[in-house]
Amino acid sequence: MGRSILSIIFGSRSAAADDLPAFAPVVEAPAAPVRVETEEERAERERLEALYREEGRIEVDAPHPTNEHGRWFLPGAGKTEWFTDMEHGPELVVVPSGRFLQGAPNDEPQREAWEVGAESPQHETTIPKPFAIGRAAVTRREFKAFVAATGHDAGTLRNHGFAQDDSHPIIGVSWKDAAAYVEWLSKITRKQYRLPSEAEWEYAARAGTTTPFWWGASITPEQANYNGTHVYEGGGEAGVHRRGTVPVLEFEANPWGLYQVHGNVSEWCADQWHRGYWEKKDHLKASGGPQVNGNSGHVLRGGSWNDGPQFLRAASRSRLYGDIRLGYYGFRVARSIA
């Protein structure tokens, strides 16, 4: 069951903006003095690098790694390894290159619930290079740092009728707000931040799985935040409707370390909307890149706290015009690393 038109257009909109914390301006750190390594240090470094390459690790220019191997990451090991590029910046995991079937198979229950034809035809898409993607949706804390540094319209931080703290996802952001955030991250960090393409988003959400949800074919409110009064036709049970967001690191992460790819907040992707995959260009199938010449707004993925379970499926797609702010929508970032 979807939202009513009135709830989508008007939603719950109490307009009091939060007071912003006194974040210090984000400035670039001075360059550290260059230290010349010894012969012994060079030999040990080269030995470790050869070992890491044999393990399938790749080196990532990551200033703040949470990884016992420093800047050497094993793609797909995001449950134990992630990094940030700046204080108050999003945590990212490294996703491997590969191929997957994008879209929903013909026998998937409640496929194309949002719009007939939107998930067809299922087709092979290639992700040619590893990339980094947000471990979770961008949080209020992370977005507040951007607002404090740039003076971006703080209406994005207004009250949405339920309690939120800094561990919750930022909501009420338009596609244009999300694009401004990743542009700012790119400028501050000198790294290539962007919104993920919807092909990258679905590939990372599935994490090598083929079922409607990364954990399987059924769903309950114990696994995700959605309108749990509705039961998915593929299996599951009714339960609670939390009527608001929860912290971004609740529930279990998928096999590649991404949290809440199903539910809590629908996530903006880079793509402009195209109804289905019937005319998807070969270069997009081969690159996993975004559709940039669609119409009728931008793509949203993942489903929100107010959606029925059918809208949380990995293949589910919806859209909205790029300048609209509603309390169901947020985003996670992607970053090029190779």
XYZ file of C-alpha atoms in Angstrom:
338
model
C 0.000 0.000 0.000
C 1.427 3.393 -0.965
C 1.020 6.851 0.474
C -1.960 9.004 -0.221
C -1.447 11.877 -2.656
C -2.296 14.413 0.057
C 0.226 12.946 2.496
C 2.942 13.060 -0.166
C 2.189 16.653 -1.136
C 1.542 18.115 2.293
C 3.001 15.594 4.760
C 3.645 16.661 8.344
C 5.276 20.022 8.186
C 5.762 21.837 11.472
C 8.199 24.497 10.388
C 10.382 25.272 13.435
C 14.050 25.015 12.424
C 16.568 23.521 14.864
C 19.281 25.677 16.321
C 22.531 24.858 14.609
C 25.467 23.760 16.771
C 28.544 25.926 16.813
C 30.664 23.880 14.414
C 34.083 25.328 13.767
C 34.639 26.253 10.126
C 36.014 23.351 8.132
C 39.546 24.237 7.063
C 42.247 22.246 5.372
C 44.981 20.981 7.681
C 48.502 22.257 6.980
C 50.708 19.830 5.112
C 52.806 17.620 7.398
C 56.599 17.636 6.970
C 57.790 14.924 4.589
C 59.686 12.121 6.327
C 62.037 9.899 4.357
C 61.574 6.197 5.194
C 64.512 3.987 5.994
C 65.556 1.007 3.871
C 64.145 -1.346 6.498
C 60.828 0.515 6.537
C 60.649 0.476 2.747
C 61.288 -3.266 2.604
C 58.585 -3.950 5.204
C 56.118 -1.671 3.452
C 56.697 -3.401 0.130
C 56.290 -6.812 1.770
C 52.954 -5.816 3.302
C 51.733 -4.221 0.081
C 52.492 -7.412 -1.851
C 50.634 -9.428 0.785
C 47.631 -7.104 0.675
C 47.454 -7.317 -3.119
C 47.484 -11.122 -2.917
C 44.508 -10.854 -0.530
C 42.635 -8.736 -3.083
C 43.000 -5.481 -1.157
C 43.172 -2.105 -2.862
C 44.798 1.068 -1.614
C 42.400 3.944 -0.940
C 43.436 7.513 -0.232
C 41.515 7.553 3.045
C 42.800 9.955 5.743
C 40.815 8.336 8.557
C 40.563 4.555 8.094
C 38.845 2.228 10.547
C 40.890 -0.693 9.358
C 43.784 -2.625 10.901
C 45.457 -2.603 7.466
C 45.526 1.178 7.189
C 44.612 2.405 3.709
C 44.421 -1.099 2.239
C 40.785 -2.196 1.990
C 39.236 -5.494 0.982
C 36.221 -4.628 -1.201
C 33.063 -6.032 0.338
C 34.484 -6.164 3.879
C 32.510 -3.125 5.020
C 31.193 -4.802 8.164
C 34.661 -4.403 9.703
C 36.411 -1.793 7.503
C 35.346 1.747 6.631
C 36.782 5.249 6.429
C 36.023 8.961 6.506
C 37.697 11.830 4.687
C 36.946 14.582 7.197
C 35.576 15.283 10.649
C 31.762 15.152 10.652
C 31.929 13.464 7.255
C 30.051 10.307 6.276
C 31.574 6.886 6.878
C 32.183 4.938 3.662
C 32.704 1.284 2.792
C 34.455 -0.113 -0.283
C 32.278 -2.070 -2.711
C 33.816 -4.518 -5.213
C 33.451 -4.403 -8.968
C 31.190 -7.018 -10.531
C 28.003 -7.814 -12.429
C 24.416 -8.250 -11.245
C 20.871 -8.566 -12.519
C 19.212 -5.166 -12.136
C 15.433 -5.002 -11.834
C 12.832 -7.457 -10.569
C 12.218 -10.962 -11.945
C 8.750 -11.530 -13.371
C 7.698 -13.743 -10.448
C 8.720 -11.367 -7.627
C 5.683 -10.627 -5.413
C 4.360 -7.065 -5.631
C 6.908 -6.085 -8.276
C 6.359 -2.699 -9.909
C 4.041 -1.637 -7.084
C 4.830 2.020 -7.652
C 4.460 2.059 -11.450
C 3.900 -0.731 -13.964
C 6.987 -1.194 -16.130
C 9.348 0.622 -13.770
C 11.410 -2.457 -12.861
C 11.510 -4.159 -16.279
C 13.165 -5.823 -18.007
C 15.617 -7.441 -15.619
C 19.058 -7.136 -17.220
C 22.734 -7.603 -16.487
C 24.569 -4.460 -15.371
C 28.327 -4.187 -14.892
C 30.043 -2.193 -12.161
C 33.519 -2.044 -13.713
C 35.488 -0.568 -10.804
C 35.322 -0.712 -7.012
C 33.818 2.395 -5.460
C 32.996 3.706 -2.000
C 29.481 4.312 -0.732
C 28.007 5.583 2.504
C 27.861 3.017 5.259
C 24.535 4.649 6.094
C 22.334 7.507 4.989
C 23.753 10.962 5.694
C 22.901 11.918 9.273
C 21.588 15.142 10.712
C 24.973 15.676 12.380
C 26.805 15.325 9.075
C 24.402 17.620 7.259
C 24.528 20.219 10.051
C 28.289 20.554 9.498
C 27.544 21.421 5.859
C 24.863 23.954 6.815
C 27.124 25.566 9.413
C 30.024 25.820 6.970
C 28.079 27.092 3.956
C 24.924 28.774 5.251
C 22.820 26.429 3.120
C 19.083 26.841 3.742
C 18.472 25.452 7.248
C 14.837 24.744 6.374
C 16.150 21.262 5.652
C 16.577 20.840 9.422
C 12.992 21.681 10.382
C 10.867 19.572 12.704
C 8.932 16.822 10.928
C 6.517 15.929 13.699
C 8.585 13.238 15.439
C 11.730 13.166 17.553
C 15.092 13.069 15.796
C 18.650 13.418 17.074
C 21.990 13.668 15.318
C 22.167 9.889 14.772
C 19.006 9.951 12.634
C 19.096 10.472 8.862
C 18.676 13.956 7.496
C 15.224 14.180 5.885
C 13.311 16.942 4.174
C 16.154 17.379 1.691
C 15.538 17.806 -2.003
C 17.687 16.294 -4.738
C 19.219 19.752 -5.157
C 20.121 19.849 -1.432
C 21.774 16.434 -1.718
C 23.689 17.519 -4.824
C 24.905 20.650 -3.020
C 26.136 18.539 -0.100
C 28.230 16.195 -2.266
C 29.614 19.162 -4.211
C 30.734 20.686 -0.908
C 32.294 17.394 0.231
C 34.230 17.186 -3.028
C 35.547 20.722 -2.619
C 36.545 20.315 1.033
C 38.125 16.866 0.761
C 39.438 17.119 -2.823
C 37.895 13.681 -3.440
C 35.283 12.762 -6.050
C 32.031 12.664 -4.070
C 28.671 12.252 -5.812
C 25.266 10.702 -5.454
C 25.283 7.018 -6.419
C 23.724 5.995 -9.689
C 20.650 3.854 -9.157
C 22.569 0.918 -10.663
C 25.322 1.394 -8.076
C 22.713 1.812 -5.356
C 20.900 -1.443 -6.214
C 24.189 -3.332 -6.653
C 25.434 -2.210 -3.225
C 22.044 -2.826 -1.585
C 21.859 -6.382 -2.927
C 25.484 -7.128 -1.945
C 25.581 -10.242 -4.098
C 22.066 -11.444 -3.247
C 19.133 -11.907 -5.649
C 16.118 -11.875 -3.323
C 13.727 -8.902 -2.812
C 15.563 -7.978 0.407
C 19.227 -8.718 1.020
C 18.356 -11.134 3.832
C 15.728 -13.069 1.866
C 12.238 -13.071 0.394
C 10.196 -12.042 3.454
C 10.238 -9.040 5.778
C 9.072 -8.028 9.257
C 9.401 -4.776 11.242
C 12.137 -6.480 13.265
C 14.366 -6.197 10.182
C 13.617 -2.691 8.897
C 11.738 0.539 9.627
C 8.563 0.812 7.511
C 4.792 0.769 7.880
C 4.675 -2.620 9.513
C 0.892 -2.781 9.646
C 1.104 -4.149 6.085
C 2.319 -7.664 5.273
C 4.487 -8.347 2.236
C 2.866 -10.849 -0.108
C 6.145 -12.727 -0.424
C 6.176 -13.515 3.287
C 6.469 -11.922 6.694
C 4.333 -10.658 9.550
C 2.510 -7.485 10.546
C 3.951 -5.406 13.333
C 4.728 -1.889 14.462
C 4.559 1.302 12.418
C 7.149 3.520 14.121
C 5.820 6.670 12.403
C 9.228 8.269 12.089
C 12.888 7.624 11.460
C 15.282 5.645 13.659
C 19.089 6.037 14.013
C 20.917 5.092 10.812
C 22.932 2.253 12.377
C 19.958 0.329 13.732
C 19.175 -3.153 12.378
C 21.770 -5.428 10.800
C 24.086 -4.262 8.009
C 24.025 -6.119 4.703
C 26.950 -8.399 3.717
C 28.992 -5.458 2.397
C 28.392 -3.329 5.504
C 25.582 -1.002 4.342
C 22.892 -0.156 6.893
C 19.186 0.276 6.174
C 19.157 0.002 2.405
C 15.585 -1.163 3.005
C 13.390 1.383 4.789
C 13.849 4.297 7.199
C 14.494 6.884 4.477
C 14.101 6.813 0.695
C 17.395 7.793 -0.898
C 18.063 10.133 -3.803
C 20.170 8.786 -6.670
C 22.023 10.704 -9.363
C 19.715 9.524 -12.158
C 16.959 11.422 -13.840
C 13.806 9.340 -14.094
C 13.192 6.969 -16.973
C 10.143 4.778 -16.713
C 11.801 1.408 -17.186
C 14.816 -0.356 -18.603
C 13.429 -1.076 -22.063
C 15.622 1.524 -23.729
C 18.538 1.516 -21.298
C 21.694 2.332 -23.243
C 24.474 -0.232 -23.599
C 27.045 2.127 -22.097
C 24.945 2.411 -18.913
C 24.644 -1.364 -18.700
C 28.416 -1.602 -19.074
C 29.376 1.215 -16.707
C 26.668 1.323 -14.045
C 26.465 5.057 -14.672
C 23.482 7.360 -14.108
C 20.727 8.164 -16.592
C 21.166 11.886 -17.219
C 18.558 12.615 -19.892
C 15.336 11.366 -18.348
C 12.263 13.362 -17.376
C 9.766 13.851 -14.547
C 12.283 14.244 -11.757
C 14.948 12.129 -10.084
C 15.101 8.537 -8.872
C 14.528 7.474 -5.256
C 15.449 4.064 -3.880
C 14.984 1.979 -0.729
C 11.593 3.001 0.677
C 10.895 4.981 3.848
C 9.506 4.694 7.364
C 6.027 5.456 5.986
C 5.996 2.972 3.102
C 4.518 -0.488 2.829
C 7.030 -3.356 2.534
C 6.684 -3.746 -1.232
C 8.369 -0.366 -1.692
C 11.439 -1.503 0.268
C 12.467 -4.192 -2.225
C 15.929 -3.812 -3.772
C 14.415 -3.393 -7.257
C 11.739 -0.871 -6.275
C 12.004 2.570 -7.887
C 10.137 5.834 -7.416
C 10.653 9.464 -8.411
C 10.176 13.052 -7.317
C 10.976 16.465 -8.737
C 14.386 17.700 -7.689
C 13.348 20.780 -5.722
C 10.753 19.142 -3.405
C 11.488 18.548 0.282
C 9.470 15.944 2.177
C 10.002 14.094 5.445
C 10.470 10.684 3.821
C 13.533 11.437 1.706
C 17.267 11.596 2.387
C 20.378 10.235 0.687
C 23.698 8.446 1.039
C 26.877 9.468 -0.751
C 29.218 7.678 -3.128
C 32.883 8.348 -3.854
C 35.133 7.295 -6.708
C 38.306 5.518 -5.553
C 39.789 3.970 -8.696
